């Protein structure tokens, strides 16, 4: 048993070879598109979607109620604010993102690694130059 709550899955089957093809259980029509399009086919009365001639009225009502519930839920979600309209126009970006001053003493004291990952010290390099 599927754990999907969308009623369209009870009344249609998705094709194994194409996840955007469904077959209506009532009229065997192949519906191409998303499961939302299958719901429109089952509920009937929507433009650009052929209504199912064999879908029982209780199923149509179930699908229509589900579509309305989803639309209400989607409209009740508060969208994120548009950051350009949040009143930050007065902030100077150069001041806001001003570079912080860092303490360079830590990087000066560290030994540097060469390309091969070997640690070398600047004093050691001077000794090798004189050995040649």
Short mmCIF file of N, CA and C in Angstrom, two decimals, residues 3 16 34 52 57 70-71 103:
data_model
loop_
_atom_site.label_atom_id
_atom_site.label_comp_id
_atom_site.label_asym_id
_atom_site.label_seq_id
_atom_site.Cartn_x
_atom_site.Cartn_y
_atom_site.Cartn_z
N UNK A 3 1.99 5.14 0.64
CA UNK A 3 1.78 6.11 1.72
C UNK A 3 1.43 7.48 1.17
N UNK A 16 5.47 2.79 -15.85
CA UNK A 16 6.82 2.52 -15.37
C UNK A 16 7.89 3.15 -16.26
N UNK A 34 1.68 15.91 -15.14
CA UNK A 34 1.88 15.61 -13.72
C UNK A 34 0.61 14.99 -13.14
N UNK A 52 -13.07 12.90 -17.43
CA UNK A 52 -13.31 11.47 -17.45
C UNK A 52 -14.82 11.22 -17.53
N UNK A 57 -19.44 10.38 -9.31
CA UNK A 57 -19.60 11.70 -8.69
C UNK A 57 -18.91 11.80 -7.32
N UNK A 70 -5.66 22.01 -1.07
CA UNK A 70 -4.27 22.31 -1.41
C UNK A 70 -4.10 23.79 -1.75
N UNK A 71 -5.05 24.36 -2.48
CA UNK A 71 -4.97 25.78 -2.84
C UNK A 71 -5.05 26.66 -1.60
N UNK A 103 44.91 39.94 11.97
CA UNK A 103 46.21 39.88 12.61
C UNK A 103 47.12 38.99 11.77
#
